[in-house]
JSON list of C-alpha atoms in Angstrom, two decimals:
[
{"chain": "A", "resi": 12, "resn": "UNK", "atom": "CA", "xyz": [113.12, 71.36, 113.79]},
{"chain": "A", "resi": 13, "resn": "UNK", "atom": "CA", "xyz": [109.79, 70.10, 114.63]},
{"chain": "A", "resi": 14, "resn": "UNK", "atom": "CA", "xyz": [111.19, 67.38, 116.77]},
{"chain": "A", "resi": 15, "resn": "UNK", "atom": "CA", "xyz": [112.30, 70.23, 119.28]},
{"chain": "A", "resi": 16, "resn": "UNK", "atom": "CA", "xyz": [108.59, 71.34, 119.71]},
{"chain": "A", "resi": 17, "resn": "UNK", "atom": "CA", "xyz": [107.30, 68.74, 121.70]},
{"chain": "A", "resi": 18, "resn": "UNK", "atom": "CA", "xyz": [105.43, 65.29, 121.47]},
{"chain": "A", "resi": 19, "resn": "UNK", "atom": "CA", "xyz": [102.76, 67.77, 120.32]},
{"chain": "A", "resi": 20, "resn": "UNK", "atom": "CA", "xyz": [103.50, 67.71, 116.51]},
{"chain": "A", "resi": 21, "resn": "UNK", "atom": "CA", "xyz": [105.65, 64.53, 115.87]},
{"chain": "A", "resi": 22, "resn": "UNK", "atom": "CA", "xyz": [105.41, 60.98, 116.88]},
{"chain": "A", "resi": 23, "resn": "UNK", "atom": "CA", "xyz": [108.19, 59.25, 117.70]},
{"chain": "A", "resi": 24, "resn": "UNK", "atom": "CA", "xyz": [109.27, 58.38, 114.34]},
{"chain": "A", "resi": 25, "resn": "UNK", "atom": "CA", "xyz": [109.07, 62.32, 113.15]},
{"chain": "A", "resi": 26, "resn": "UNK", "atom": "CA", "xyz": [106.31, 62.11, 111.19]},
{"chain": "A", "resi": 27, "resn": "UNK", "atom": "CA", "xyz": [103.23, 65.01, 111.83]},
{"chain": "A", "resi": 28, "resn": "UNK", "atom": "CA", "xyz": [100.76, 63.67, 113.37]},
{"chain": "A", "resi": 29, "resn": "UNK", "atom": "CA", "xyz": [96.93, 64.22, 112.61]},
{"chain": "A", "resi": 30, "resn": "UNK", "atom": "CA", "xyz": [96.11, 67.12, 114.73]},
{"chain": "A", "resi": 31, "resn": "UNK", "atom": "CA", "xyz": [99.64, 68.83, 114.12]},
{"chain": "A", "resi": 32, "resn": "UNK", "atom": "CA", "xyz": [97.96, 69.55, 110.80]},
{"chain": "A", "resi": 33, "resn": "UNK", "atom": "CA", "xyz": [94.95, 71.39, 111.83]},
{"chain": "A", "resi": 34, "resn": "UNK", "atom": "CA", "xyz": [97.74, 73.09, 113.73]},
{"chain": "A", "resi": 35, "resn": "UNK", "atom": "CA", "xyz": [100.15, 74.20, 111.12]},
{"chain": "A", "resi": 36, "resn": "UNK", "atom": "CA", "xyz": [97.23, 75.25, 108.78]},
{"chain": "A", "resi": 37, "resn": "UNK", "atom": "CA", "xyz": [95.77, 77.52, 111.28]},
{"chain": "A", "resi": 38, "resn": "UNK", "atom": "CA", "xyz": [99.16, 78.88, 111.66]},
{"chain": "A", "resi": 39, "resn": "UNK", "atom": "CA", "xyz": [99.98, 79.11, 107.90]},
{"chain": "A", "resi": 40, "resn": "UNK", "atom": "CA", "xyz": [96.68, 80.86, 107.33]},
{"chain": "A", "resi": 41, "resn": "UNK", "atom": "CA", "xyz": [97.75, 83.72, 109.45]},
{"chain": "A", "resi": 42, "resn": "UNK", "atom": "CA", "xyz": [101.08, 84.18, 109.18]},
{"chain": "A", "resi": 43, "resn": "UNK", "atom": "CA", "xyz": [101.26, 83.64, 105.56]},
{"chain": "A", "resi": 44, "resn": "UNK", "atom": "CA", "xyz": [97.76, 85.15, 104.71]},
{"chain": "A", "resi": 45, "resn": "UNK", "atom": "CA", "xyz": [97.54, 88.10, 101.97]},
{"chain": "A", "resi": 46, "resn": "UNK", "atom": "CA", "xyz": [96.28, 91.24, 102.47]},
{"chain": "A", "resi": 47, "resn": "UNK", "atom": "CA", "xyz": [93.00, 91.86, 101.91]},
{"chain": "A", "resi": 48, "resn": "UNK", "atom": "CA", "xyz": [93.15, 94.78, 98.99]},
{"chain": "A", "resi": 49, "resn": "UNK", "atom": "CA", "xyz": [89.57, 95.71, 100.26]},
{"chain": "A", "resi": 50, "resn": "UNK", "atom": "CA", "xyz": [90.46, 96.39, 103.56]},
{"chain": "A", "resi": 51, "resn": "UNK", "atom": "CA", "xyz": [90.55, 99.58, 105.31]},
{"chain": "A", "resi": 52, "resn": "UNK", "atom": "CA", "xyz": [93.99, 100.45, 105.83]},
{"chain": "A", "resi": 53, "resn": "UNK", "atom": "CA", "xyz": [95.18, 100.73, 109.75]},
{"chain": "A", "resi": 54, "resn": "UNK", "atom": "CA", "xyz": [95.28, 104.83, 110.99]},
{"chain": "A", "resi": 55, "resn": "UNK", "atom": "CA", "xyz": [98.45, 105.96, 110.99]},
{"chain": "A", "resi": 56, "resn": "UNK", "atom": "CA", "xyz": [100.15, 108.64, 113.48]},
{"chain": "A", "resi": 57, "resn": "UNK", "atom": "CA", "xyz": [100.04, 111.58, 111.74]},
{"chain": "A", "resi": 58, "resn": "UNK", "atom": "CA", "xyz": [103.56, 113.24, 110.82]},
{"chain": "A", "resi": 59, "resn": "UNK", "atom": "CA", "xyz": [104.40, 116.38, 113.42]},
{"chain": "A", "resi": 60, "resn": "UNK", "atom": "CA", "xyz": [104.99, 118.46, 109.94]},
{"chain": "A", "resi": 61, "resn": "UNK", "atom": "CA", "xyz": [101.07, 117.61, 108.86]},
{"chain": "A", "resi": 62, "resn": "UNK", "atom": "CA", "xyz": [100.06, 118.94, 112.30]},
{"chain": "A", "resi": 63, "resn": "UNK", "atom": "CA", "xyz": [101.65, 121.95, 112.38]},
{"chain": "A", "resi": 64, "resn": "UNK", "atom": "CA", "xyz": [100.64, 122.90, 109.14]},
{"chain": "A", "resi": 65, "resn": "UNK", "atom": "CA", "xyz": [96.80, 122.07, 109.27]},
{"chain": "A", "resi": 66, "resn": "UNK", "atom": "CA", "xyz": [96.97, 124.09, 112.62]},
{"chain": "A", "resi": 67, "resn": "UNK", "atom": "CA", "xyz": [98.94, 127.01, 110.53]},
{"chain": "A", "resi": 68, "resn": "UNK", "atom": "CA", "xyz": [96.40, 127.22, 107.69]},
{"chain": "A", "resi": 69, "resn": "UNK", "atom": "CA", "xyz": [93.46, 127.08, 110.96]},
{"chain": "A", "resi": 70, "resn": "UNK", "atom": "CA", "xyz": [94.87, 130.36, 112.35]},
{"chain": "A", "resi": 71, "resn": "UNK", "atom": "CA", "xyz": [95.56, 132.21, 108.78]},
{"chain": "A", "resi": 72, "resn": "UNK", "atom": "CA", "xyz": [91.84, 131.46, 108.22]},
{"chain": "A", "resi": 73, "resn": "UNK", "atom": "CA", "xyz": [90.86, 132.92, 111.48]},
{"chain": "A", "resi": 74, "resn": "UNK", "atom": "CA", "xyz": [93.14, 135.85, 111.17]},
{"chain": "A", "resi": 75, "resn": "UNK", "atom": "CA", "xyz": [91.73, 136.30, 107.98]},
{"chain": "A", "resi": 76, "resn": "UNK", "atom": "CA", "xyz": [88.10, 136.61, 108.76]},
{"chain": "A", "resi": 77, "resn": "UNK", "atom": "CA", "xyz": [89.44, 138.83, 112.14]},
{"chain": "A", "resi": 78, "resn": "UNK", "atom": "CA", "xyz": [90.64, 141.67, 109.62]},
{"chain": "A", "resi": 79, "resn": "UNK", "atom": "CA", "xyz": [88.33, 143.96, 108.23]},
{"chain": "A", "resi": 80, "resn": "UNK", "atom": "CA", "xyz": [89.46, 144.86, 104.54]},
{"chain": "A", "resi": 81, "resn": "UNK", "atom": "CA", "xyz": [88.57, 148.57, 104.84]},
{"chain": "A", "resi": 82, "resn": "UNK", "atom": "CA", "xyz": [92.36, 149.14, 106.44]},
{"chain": "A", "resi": 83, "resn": "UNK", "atom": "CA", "xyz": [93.97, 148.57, 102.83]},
{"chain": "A", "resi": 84, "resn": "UNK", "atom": "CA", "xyz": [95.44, 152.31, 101.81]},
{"chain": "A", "resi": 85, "resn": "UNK", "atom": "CA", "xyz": [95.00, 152.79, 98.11]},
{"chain": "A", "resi": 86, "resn": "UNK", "atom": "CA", "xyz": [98.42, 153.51, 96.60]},
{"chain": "A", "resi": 87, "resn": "UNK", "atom": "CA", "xyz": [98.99, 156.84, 94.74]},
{"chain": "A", "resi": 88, "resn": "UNK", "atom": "CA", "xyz": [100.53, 156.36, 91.40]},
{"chain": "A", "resi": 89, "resn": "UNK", "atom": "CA", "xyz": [103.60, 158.80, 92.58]},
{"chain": "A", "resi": 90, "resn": "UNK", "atom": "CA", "xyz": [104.42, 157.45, 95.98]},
{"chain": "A", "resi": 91, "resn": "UNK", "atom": "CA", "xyz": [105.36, 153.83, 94.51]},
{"chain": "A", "resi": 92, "resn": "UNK", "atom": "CA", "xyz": [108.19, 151.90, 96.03]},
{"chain": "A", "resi": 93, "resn": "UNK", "atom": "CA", "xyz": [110.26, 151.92, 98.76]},
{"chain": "A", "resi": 94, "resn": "UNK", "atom": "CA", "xyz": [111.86, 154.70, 99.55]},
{"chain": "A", "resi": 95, "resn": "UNK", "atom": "CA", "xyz": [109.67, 157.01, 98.10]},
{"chain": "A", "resi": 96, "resn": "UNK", "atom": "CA", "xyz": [108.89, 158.65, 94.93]},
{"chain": "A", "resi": 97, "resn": "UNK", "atom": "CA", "xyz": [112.12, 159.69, 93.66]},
{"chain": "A", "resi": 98, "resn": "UNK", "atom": "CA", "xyz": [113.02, 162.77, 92.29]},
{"chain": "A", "resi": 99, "resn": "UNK", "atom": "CA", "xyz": [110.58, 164.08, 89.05]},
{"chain": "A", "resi": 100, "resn": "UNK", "atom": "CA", "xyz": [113.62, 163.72, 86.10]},
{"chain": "A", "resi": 101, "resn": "UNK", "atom": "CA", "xyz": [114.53, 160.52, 87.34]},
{"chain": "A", "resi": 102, "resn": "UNK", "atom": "CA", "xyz": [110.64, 159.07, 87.21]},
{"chain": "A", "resi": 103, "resn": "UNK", "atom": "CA", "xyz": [109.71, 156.85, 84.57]},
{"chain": "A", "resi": 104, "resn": "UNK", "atom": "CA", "xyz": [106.02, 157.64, 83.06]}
]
């Protein structure tokens, strides 16, 4: 295999010679390294579904602070639900 990458690494017998070492450890050290648990993981690209979120809870928080809280119409005990109150017999109290 490393016969095929040149007079570089092997002499003519095969063997490594002296320099192909400094080679192959610089190599091994890189390609073979371990990550370094202290390291700052690379940024990733945030997911589409993040984004639209964060920008979802952004404008709830600005609608929120556009409405004034004076609008809310206190309920009356009798005009609960839906359709109405109901007829008085059928009323539960």
């Amino acid at each position: 295999m490393l016969g095929s990458c040149g007079a570089n690494l092997v002499d003519p017998r095969g063997k490594l010679i002296a320099r192909s070492y400094d080679i192959l450890g610089l190599y091994s050290t890189f390609v073979f390294q371990k990550p370094d648990p202290d390291a700052i993981p690379p940024a990733v690209t945030p997911d589409p579904d993040e984004v639209q979120e964060r920008l979802w809870r952004q404008q709830a928080a600005a609608d929120d602070l556009r409405r004034p809280q004076g609008e809310v119409m206190p309920i009356d005990p009798d005009q609960k639900g839906i359709l109405g109150p109901g007829p008085a017999d059928m009323r539960l109290n």
